[in-house]
XYZ file of C-alpha atoms in Angstrom:
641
model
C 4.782 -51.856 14.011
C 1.377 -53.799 13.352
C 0.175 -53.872 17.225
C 0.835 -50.239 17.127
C 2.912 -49.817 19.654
C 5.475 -46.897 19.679
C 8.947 -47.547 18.543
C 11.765 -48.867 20.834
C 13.719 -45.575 20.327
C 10.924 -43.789 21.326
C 11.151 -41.096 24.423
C 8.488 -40.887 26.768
C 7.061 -37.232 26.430
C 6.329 -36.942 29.966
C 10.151 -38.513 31.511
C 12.477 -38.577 28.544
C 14.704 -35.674 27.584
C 13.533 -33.124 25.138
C 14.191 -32.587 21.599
C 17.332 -30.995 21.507
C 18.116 -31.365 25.323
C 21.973 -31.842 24.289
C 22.248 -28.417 23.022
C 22.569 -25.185 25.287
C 19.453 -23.167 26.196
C 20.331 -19.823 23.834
C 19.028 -16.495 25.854
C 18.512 -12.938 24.260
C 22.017 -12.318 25.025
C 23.818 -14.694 23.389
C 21.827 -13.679 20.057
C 23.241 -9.881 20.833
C 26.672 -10.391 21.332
C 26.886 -12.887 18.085
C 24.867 -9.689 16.132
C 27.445 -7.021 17.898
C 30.429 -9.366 16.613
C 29.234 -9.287 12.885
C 28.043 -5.773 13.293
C 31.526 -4.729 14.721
C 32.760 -5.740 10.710
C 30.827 -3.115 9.489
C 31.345 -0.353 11.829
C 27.548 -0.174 12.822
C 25.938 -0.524 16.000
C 22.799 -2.253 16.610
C 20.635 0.761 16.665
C 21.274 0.334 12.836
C 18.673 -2.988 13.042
C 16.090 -0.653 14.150
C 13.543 0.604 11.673
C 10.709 3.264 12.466
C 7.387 3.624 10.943
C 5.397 6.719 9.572
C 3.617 6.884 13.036
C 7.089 6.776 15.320
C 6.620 3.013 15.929
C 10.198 1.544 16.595
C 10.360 -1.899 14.664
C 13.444 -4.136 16.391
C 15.161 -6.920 14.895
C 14.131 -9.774 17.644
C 10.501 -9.943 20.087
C 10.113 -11.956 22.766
C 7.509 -12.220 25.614
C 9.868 -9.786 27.701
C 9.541 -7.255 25.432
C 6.137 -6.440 27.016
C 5.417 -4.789 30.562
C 4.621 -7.830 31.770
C 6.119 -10.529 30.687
C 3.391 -12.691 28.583
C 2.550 -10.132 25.396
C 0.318 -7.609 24.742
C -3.528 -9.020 26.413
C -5.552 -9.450 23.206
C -8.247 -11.357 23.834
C -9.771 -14.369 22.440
C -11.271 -14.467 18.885
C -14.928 -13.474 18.648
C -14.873 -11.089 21.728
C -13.796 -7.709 23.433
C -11.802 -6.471 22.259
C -11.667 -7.865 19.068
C -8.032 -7.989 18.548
C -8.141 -11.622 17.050
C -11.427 -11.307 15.004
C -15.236 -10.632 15.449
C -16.047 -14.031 15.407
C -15.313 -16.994 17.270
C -14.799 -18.791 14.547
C -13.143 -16.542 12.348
C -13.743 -16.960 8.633
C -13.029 -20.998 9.107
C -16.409 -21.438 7.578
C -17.479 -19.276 4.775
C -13.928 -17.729 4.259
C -13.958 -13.843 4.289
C -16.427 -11.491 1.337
C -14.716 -11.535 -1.755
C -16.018 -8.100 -2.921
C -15.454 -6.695 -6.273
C -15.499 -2.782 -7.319
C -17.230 -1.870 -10.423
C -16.631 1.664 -11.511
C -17.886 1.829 -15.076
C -20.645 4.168 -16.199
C -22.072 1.458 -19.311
C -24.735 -0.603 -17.503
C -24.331 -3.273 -19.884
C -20.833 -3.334 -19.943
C -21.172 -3.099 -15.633
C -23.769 -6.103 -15.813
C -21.101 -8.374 -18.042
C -18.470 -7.554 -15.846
C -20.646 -8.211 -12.607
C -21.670 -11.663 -13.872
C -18.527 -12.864 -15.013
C -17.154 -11.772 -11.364
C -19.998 -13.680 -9.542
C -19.413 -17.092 -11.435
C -15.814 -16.582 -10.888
C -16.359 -16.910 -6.968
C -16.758 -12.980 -5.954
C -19.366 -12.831 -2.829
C -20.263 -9.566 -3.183
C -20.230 -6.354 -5.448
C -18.896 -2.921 -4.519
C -20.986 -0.124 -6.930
C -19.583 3.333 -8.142
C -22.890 5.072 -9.120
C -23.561 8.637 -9.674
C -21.829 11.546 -11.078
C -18.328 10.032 -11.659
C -19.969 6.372 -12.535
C -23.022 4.517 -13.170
C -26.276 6.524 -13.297
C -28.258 5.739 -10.670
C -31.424 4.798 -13.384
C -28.879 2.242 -14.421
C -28.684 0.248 -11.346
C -31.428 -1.929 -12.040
C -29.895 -2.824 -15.554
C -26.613 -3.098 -14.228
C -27.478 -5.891 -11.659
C -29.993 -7.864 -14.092
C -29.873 -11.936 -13.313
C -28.149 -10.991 -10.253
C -29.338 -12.923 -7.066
C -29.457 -10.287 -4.605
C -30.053 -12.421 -1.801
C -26.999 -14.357 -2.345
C -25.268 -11.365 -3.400
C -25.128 -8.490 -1.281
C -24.132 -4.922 -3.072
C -22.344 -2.496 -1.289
C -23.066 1.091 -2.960
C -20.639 4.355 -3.357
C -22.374 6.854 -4.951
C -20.871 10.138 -3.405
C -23.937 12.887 -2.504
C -26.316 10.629 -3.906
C -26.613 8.011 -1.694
C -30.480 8.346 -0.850
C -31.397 7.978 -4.383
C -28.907 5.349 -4.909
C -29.805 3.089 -1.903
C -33.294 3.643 -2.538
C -33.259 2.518 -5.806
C -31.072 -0.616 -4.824
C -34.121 -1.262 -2.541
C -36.221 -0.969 -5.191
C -34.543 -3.972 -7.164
C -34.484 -5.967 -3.804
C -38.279 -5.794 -3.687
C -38.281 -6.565 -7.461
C -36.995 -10.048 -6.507
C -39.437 -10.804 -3.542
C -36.385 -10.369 -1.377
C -38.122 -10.057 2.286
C -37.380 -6.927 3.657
C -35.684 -8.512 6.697
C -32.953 -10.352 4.436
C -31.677 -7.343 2.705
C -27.813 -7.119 3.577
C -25.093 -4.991 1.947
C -24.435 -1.577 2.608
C -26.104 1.677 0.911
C -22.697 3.508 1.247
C -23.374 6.903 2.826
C -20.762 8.878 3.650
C -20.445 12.784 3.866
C -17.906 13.423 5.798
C -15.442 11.165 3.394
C -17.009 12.700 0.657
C -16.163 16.024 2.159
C -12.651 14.641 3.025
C -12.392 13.783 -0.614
C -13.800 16.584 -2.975
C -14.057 19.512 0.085
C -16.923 21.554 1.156
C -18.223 22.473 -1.819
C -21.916 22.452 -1.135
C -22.687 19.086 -2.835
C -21.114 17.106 0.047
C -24.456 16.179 1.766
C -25.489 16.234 5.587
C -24.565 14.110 8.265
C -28.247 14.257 10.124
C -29.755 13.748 6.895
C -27.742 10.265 6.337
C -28.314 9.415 10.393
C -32.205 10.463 9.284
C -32.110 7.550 6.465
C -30.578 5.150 8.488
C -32.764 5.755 11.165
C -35.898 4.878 8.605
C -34.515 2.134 7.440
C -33.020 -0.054 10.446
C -36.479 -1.082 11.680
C -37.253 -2.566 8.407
C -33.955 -3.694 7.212
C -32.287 -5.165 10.529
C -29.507 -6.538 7.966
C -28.878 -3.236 6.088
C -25.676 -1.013 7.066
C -26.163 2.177 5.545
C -22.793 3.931 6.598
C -19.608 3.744 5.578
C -16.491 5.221 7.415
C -13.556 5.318 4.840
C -9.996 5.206 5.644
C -9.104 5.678 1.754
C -9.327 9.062 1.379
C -6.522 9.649 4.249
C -4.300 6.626 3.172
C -4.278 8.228 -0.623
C -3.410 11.652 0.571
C -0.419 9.926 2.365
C -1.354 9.395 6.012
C 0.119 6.828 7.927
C -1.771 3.688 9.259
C -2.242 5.237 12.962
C -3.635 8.540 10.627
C -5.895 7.142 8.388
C -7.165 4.542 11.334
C -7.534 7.856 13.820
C -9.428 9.589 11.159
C -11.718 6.493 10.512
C -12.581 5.975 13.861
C -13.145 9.514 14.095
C -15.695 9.324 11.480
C -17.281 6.629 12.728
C -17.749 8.576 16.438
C -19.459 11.725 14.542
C -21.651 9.194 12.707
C -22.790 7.712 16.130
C -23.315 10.485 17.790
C -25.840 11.409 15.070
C -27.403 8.030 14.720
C -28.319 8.564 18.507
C -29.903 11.701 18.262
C -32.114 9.979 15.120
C -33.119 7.544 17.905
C -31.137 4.578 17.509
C -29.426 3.156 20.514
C -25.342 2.648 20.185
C -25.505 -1.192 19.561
C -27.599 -0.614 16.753
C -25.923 2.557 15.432
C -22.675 0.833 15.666
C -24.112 -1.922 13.509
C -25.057 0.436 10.731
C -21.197 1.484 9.920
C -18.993 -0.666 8.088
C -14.986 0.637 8.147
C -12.928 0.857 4.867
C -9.175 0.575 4.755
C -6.158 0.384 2.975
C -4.065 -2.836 2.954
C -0.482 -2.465 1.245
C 2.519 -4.596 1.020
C 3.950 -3.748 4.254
C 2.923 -7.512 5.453
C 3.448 -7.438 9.392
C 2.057 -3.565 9.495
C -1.087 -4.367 7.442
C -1.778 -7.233 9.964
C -1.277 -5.179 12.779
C -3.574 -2.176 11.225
C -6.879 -4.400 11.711
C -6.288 -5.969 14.331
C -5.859 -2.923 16.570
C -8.786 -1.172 14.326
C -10.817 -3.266 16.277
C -9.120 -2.774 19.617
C -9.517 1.130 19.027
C -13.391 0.733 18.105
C -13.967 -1.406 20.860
C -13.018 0.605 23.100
C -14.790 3.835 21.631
C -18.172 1.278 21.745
C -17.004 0.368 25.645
C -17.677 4.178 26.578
C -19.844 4.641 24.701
C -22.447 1.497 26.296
C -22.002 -1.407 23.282
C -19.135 -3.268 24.148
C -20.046 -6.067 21.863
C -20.338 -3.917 18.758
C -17.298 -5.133 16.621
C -16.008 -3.497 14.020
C -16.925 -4.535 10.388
C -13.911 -4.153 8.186
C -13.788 -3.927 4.628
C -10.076 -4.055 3.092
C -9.046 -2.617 -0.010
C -5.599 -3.005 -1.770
C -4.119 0.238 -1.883
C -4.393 2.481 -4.380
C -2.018 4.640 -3.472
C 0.666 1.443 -4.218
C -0.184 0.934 -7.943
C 2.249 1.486 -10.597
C 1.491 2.283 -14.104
C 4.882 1.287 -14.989
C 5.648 -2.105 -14.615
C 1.546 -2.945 -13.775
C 2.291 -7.065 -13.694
C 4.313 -6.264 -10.504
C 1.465 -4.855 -9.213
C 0.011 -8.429 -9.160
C 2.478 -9.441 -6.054
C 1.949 -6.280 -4.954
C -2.270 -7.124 -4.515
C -1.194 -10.071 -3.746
C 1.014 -9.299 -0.366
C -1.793 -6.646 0.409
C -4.673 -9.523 0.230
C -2.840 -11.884 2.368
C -2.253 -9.455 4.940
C -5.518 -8.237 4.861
C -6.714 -11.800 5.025
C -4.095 -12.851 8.044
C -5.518 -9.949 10.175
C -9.038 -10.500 9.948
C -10.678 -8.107 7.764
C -13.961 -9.537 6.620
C -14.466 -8.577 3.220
C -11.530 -7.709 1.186
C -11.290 -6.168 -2.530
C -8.378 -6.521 -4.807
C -8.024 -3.625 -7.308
C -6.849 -4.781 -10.690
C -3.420 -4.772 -11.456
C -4.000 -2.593 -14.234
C -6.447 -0.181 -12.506
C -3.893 2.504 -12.356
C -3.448 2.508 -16.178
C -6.667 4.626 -16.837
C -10.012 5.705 -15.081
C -10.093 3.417 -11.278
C -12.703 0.821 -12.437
C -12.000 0.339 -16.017
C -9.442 -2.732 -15.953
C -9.855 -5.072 -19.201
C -11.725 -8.771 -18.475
C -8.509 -10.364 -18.263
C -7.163 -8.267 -15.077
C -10.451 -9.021 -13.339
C -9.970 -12.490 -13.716
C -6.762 -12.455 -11.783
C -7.770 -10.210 -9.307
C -10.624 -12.432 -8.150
C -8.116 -15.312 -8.656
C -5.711 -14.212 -6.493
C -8.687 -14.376 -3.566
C -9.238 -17.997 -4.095
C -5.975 -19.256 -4.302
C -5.097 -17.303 -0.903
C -9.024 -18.748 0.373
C -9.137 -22.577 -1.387
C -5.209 -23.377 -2.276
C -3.651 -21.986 0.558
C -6.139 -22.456 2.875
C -5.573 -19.120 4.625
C -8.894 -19.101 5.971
C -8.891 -22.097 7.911
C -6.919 -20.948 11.015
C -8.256 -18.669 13.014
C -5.886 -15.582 13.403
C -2.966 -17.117 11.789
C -0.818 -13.989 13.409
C -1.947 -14.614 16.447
C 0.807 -15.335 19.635
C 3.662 -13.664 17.382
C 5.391 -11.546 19.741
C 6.432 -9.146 16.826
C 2.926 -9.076 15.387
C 1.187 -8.692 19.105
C 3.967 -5.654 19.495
C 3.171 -3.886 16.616
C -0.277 -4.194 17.216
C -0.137 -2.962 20.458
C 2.116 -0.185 19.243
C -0.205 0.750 16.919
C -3.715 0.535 18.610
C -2.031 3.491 21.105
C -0.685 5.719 18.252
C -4.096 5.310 16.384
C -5.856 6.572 19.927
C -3.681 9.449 20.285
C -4.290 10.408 17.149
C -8.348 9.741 16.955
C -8.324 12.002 20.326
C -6.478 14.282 19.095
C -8.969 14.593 16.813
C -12.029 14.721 19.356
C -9.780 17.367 21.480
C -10.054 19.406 18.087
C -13.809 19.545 17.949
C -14.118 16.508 15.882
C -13.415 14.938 12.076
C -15.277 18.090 10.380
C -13.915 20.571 12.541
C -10.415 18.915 11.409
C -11.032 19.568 8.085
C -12.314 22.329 7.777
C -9.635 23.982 10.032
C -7.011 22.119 7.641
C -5.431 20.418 10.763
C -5.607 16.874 9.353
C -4.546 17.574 6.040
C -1.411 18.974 7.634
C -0.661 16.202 9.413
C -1.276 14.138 6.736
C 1.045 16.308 4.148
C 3.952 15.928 6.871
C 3.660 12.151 6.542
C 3.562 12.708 2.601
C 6.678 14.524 2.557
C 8.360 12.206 4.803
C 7.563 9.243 2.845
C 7.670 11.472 -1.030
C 11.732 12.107 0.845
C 12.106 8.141 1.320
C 11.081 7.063 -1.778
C 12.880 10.104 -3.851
C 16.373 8.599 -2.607
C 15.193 5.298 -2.852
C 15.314 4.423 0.679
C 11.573 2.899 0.038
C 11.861 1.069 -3.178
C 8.948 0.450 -5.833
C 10.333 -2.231 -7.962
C 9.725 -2.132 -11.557
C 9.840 1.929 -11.233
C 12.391 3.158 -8.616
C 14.275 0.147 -8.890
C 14.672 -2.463 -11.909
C 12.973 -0.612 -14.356
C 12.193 -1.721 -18.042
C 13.551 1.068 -19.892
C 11.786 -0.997 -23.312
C 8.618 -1.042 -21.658
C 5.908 0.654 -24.125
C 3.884 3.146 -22.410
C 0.223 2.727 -21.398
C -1.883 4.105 -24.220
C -4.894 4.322 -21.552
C -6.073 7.877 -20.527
C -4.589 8.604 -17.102
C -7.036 9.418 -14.374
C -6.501 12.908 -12.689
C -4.207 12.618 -9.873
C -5.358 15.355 -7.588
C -8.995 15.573 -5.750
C -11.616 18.448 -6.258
C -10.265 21.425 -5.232
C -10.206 21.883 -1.141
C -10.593 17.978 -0.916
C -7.406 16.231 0.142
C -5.230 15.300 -2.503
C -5.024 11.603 -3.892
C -1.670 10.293 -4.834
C 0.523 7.265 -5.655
C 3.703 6.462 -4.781
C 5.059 5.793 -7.561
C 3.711 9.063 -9.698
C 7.229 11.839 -9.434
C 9.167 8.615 -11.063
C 6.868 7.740 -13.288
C 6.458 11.330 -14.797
C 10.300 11.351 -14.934
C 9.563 8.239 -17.883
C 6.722 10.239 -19.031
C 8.968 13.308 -20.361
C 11.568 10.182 -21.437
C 8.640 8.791 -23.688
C 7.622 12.073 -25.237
C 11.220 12.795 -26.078
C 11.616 9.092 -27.652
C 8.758 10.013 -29.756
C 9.743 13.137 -30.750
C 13.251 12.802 -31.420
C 13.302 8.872 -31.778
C 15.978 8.316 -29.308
C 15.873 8.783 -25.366
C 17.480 10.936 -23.282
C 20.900 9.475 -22.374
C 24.582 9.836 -20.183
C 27.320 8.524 -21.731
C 29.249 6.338 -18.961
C 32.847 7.054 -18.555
C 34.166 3.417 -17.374
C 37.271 3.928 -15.661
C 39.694 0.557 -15.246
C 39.230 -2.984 -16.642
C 35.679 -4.501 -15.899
C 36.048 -5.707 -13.029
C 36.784 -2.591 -11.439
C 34.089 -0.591 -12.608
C 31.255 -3.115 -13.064
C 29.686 -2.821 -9.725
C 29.341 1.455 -10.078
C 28.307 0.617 -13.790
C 25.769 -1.268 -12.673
C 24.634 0.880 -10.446
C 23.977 4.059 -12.438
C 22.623 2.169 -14.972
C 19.745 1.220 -12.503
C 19.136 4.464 -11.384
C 19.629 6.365 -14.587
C 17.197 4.164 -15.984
C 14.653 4.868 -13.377
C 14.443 7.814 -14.935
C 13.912 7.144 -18.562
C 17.512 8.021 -19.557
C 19.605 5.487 -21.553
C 23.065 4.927 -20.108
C 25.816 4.546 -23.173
C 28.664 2.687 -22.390
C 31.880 3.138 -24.959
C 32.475 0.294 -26.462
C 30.618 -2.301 -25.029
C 30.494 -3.933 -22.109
C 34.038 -4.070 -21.505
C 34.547 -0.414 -22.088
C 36.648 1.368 -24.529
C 38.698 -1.828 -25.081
C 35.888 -3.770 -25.906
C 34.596 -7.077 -24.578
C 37.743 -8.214 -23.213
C 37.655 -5.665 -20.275
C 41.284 -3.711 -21.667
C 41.352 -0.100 -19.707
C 40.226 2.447 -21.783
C 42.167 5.991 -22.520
C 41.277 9.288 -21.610
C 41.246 9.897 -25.391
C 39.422 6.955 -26.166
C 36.374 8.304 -23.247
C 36.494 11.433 -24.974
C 35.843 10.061 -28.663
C 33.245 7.908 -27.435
C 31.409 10.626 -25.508
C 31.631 12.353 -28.826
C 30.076 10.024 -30.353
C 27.533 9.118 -28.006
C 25.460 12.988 -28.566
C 24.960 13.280 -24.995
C 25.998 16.048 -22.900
C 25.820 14.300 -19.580
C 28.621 11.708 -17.931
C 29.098 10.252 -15.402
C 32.704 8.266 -14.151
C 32.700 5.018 -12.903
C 35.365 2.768 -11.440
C 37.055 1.901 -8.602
C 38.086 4.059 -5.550
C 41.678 3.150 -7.084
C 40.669 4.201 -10.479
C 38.991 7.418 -8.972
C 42.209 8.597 -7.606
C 44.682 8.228 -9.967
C 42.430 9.792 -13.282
C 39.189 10.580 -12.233
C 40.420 14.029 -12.452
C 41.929 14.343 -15.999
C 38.789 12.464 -17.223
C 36.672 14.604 -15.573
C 38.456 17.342 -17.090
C 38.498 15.951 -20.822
C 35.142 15.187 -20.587
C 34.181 18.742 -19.888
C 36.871 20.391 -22.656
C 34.896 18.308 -25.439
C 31.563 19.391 -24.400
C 29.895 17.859 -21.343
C 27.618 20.398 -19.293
C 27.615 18.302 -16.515
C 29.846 15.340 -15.264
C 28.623 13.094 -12.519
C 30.723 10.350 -10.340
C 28.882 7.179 -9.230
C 30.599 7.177 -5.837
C 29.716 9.555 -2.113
C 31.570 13.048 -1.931
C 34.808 12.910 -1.442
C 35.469 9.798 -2.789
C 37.919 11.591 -5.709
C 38.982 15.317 -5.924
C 37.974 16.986 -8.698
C 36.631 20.262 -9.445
C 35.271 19.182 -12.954
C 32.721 16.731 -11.305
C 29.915 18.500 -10.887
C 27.832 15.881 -8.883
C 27.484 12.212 -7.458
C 25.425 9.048 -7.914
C 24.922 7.223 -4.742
C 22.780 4.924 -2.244
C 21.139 7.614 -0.601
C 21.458 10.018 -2.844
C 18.037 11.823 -3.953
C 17.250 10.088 -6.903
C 14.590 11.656 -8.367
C 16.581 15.280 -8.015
C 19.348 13.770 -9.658
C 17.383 12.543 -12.365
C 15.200 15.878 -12.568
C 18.528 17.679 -13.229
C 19.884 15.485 -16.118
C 16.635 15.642 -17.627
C 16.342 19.615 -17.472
C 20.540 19.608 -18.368
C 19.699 17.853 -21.475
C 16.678 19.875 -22.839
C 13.808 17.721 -22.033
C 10.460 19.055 -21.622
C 8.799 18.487 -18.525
């Protein structure tokens, strides 16, 4: 309408009825009793909707406000202050977007200074330095960051026990370019007690007062400079939960204050000096909900202790610990998830590892990984416009929950630490790493039967998929550091024994599948133990084709006809698959034919019980522990670990 009035149809907001006013007001129990009358179909309850995280955090399948003790949701704040659930800033990252930090691990300062460059023109905001024994030397640095703007640039260091000689040389280049002493940012990276927590106490670890001395020199002159890093990492890799690796964090963080104050520096300033690291992985909602309450659990450790305005300064880093060297291009959604999340719950500078950066030495992916790892920043940042709304999670009763949920499991467990005489009493009593191994196992358990999937490894694998001719990187830490591992790594050495058998013997391991019943009654179980069988680097061998024994068009196959084409198939491993039908009425005799001509083992894809045989000597199953199962064939058929 040109006079621009509204419509005749039009409602007035404040009188007419609201959208949807015809309809019924739906409460929480009419969505439970339609969810018990599908549920009832499958015999399950609605306990089975319920999922619980490493730290005992039940997940349900539907929030609202009431879910909360009173009523409105968890009280979080408002962005920019205490406690710092919904960002440090008011504004969030709405203006600058959050630091786009890239790691550099190699040890050629030339190849380090291409790398850097390339990375900076590609839209990185700041650089993340491995320097020292395990990566660049430390009379490198200066090479390494030539044509590098520091002041526009800011260089976060990690250079183990050598930090001093590290940060003072980074200093040293500052000064090189005239930067004023005042506008030096970045971090010099010290951190002894994660170093301790990663390689033990071996001596070469370094001293807490001595990095609190350093910092203490330095703040006066370098009001911009943090100097101390608390890392998360080395408790995420050795398998700690989110509530763990947060607890132990925090905890270093505390031991690191307390020292900064007896160095002379008041809290506000000493909390100003430390700059958290942590671990953001595909779990989406938990990542969010990891820093977020981060901050809630630092602000209240800076409330008692006299600096309630110190907010934590976050720096995310995709997990490690999630990277697959089978399958690496999945590990691009994989980043990808972990950024966003990262991103969504306020971390302000986040790092995307390579895809490939589990293929050989950490640091060493090729140009072309970089590109997309710095890529996949900007899209989230520019295209997507994550950045622009100011805690995008914010007001989701589910994500407020979890938070909530999680901020109190991360303070039990970063008091538990304090009860314990602190984070180096902790490890040196073993205590942590304990706790941490129980997690491990728990999830290790989860992921052996598949319950956890890693697609591309666990799931879905590429049996064709050439191997990695990169060096692998040790998987365990120093000795009497906590140990580092992936998720993926039992599975994955499962395909390693597959690929030295291929190349030995030019064939893989297989297990000759004994289809029982036209295709449609055995296709589903086929399917099935293909996918798992494969997950272990063993070829499946159907007889005949897809069809079975009779060929493409799906005919039933003999018991004679199995046996001749398990002959021929030189395996020594089967495993039945067909129908429950087809299970009772010759799972048996095949079983039994099967084992006459040769088989040392003879699986069933179905539970226990589901035929009655004594010639079946095991079962495939949903649930079943995987990476056992496919341990045994392996060892049944001769192949070398």
């Amino acid at each position: 309408m040109s006079n621009g009035a509204e419509p005749a149809t039009a409602v007035d907001a404040d009188t007419g009825p609201a959208l949807g006013a015809e309809f019924d007001t739906p409460d929480r129990q009419d969505w439970e009793r339609l969810v018990d009358r599908v549920l009832e179909r499958t015999g399950r309850g609605r306990d089975s909707l319920v999922t619980t995280t490493d730290d005992g955090i039940h997940l349900h399948p539907l929030y609202t406000a009431n879910d909360t003790d009173d009523g409105t949701g968890p009280p979080t704040g408002v962005p920019g202050l205490p406690p710092f659930v919904r960002g440090a800033r008011p504004d969030g990252a709405v203006l600058a977007g959050w630091d786009v930090r890239a790691r550099h691990d190699g040890r050629d300062p030339g190849a380090v200074n291409e790398a850097v460059l390339a990375d900076l023109d590609g839209g990185v905001t700041s650089l993340w330095l491995r320097l020292g024994e395990d990566g660049l030397p430390v009379s490198a640095l200066g090479e390494a960051l030539r044509e590098v703007r520091l002041d526009l640039a800011p260089v976060v260091l990690d250079a183990g026990a050598d930090y001093e000689a590290a940060g003072r040389a980074l200093l040293a280049a500052h000064r090189a370019q005239g930067v004023p002493d005042t506008e030096v940012a970045g971090n010099l990276g010290a951190d002894p007690i994660g170093l301790r927590a990663r390689a033990g106490g071996d001596g070469k670890t370094g001293d807490v007062a001595a990095a609190a001395a350093l910092t203490a020199e330095l703040a006066r002159r370098h009001p911009r400079l943090a100097t101390l890093v608390a890392d998360g990492l080395p408790y995420h890799g050795a398998g700690g939960s989110d509530a763990q690796e947060i607890g132990a964090a925090v905890a270093t963080a505390v031991a690191y204050l307390r020292a900064l104050a007896d160095a002379g520096l008041d809290v506000a300033d000493a909390a100003a000096r430390i700059e958290f690291r942590l671990a953001a992985t595909t779990d989406q909602f938990g990542t969010i909900a990891k820093f977020r309450a981060a901050r809630r659990v630092w602000a209240r450790v800076t409330e008692a202790s006299g600096a309630p305005e110190a907010a934590m300064r976050q720096h995310a880093v995709t997990s490690p610990a999630m990277l697959t060297r089978r399958d690496p291009e999945v590990n691009l959604l994989r980043t990808t998830v972990a950024c966003f999340a990262a991103g969504t719950g306020g971390a302000d500078a986040v790092t995307v590892l390579p895809f490939d950066s589990a293929l050989g030495d950490l640091g060493q992916p090729d140009r072309f990984s970089r590109r997309l790892a710095r890529n996949t920043q900007a899209i989230l940042l520019e295209e997507s416009r994550l950045a622009a709304v100011i805690d995008p999670a914010g007001g989701s009763w589910y994500v407020e929950a979890r938070t909530d949920a999680l901020a109190h499991a991360a303070w039990d467990e970063f008091t538990a630490i304090e009860r314990a005489g602190g984070i180096e009493a902790e490890l040196e009593s073993g205590a942590l790493a304990g706790r941490l191994a129980h997690t491990r196992r728990a999830r290790a358990h989860r992921i052996a039967t598949r319950q956890d999937v890693i697609t591309g490894v666990s799931e879905y694998p590429n049996l064709a998929e050439p191997p990695s001719s990169r060096p692998h990187p040790p998987e365990q830490a120093t000795a009497g550091g906590l140990p580092t591992v992936r998720y993926a790594e039992d599975f994955e050495r499962l395909r390693d024994r597959s690929d030295a058998h291929l190349a030995r013997h030019g064939s893989r391991p297989a297990v000759f599948l004994a289809t029982l019943g036209p295709l449609a009654q055995h296709t589903a179980r086929t399917g099935f133990a293909t996918n798992l069988f494969q997950a272990g680097g063993i070829e499946p061998v159907e007889p005949g084709g897809a069809g079975g024994a009779g060929g493409a068009r799906g005919a039933e196959a003999t018991t004679a006809e199995l046996v001749d084409a398990f002959t021929a198939s030189g395996t020594t491993v089967a495993c039945l698959c067909g129908s429950d039908t087809a299970y009772a009425e010759s799972a048996d005799e095949v079983a039994s034919a099967l084992r006459d001509a040769g088989a040392t083992s003879v699986l069933l894809a179905g539970r226990p019980g589901t035929a009655d045989s004594t010639a079946v000597t095991g079962h495939v199953y949903t649930g079943c522990d995987a990476l056992a199962v496919l341990t045994g064939i392996l060892d049944t058929l001769g192949v070398a670990p």
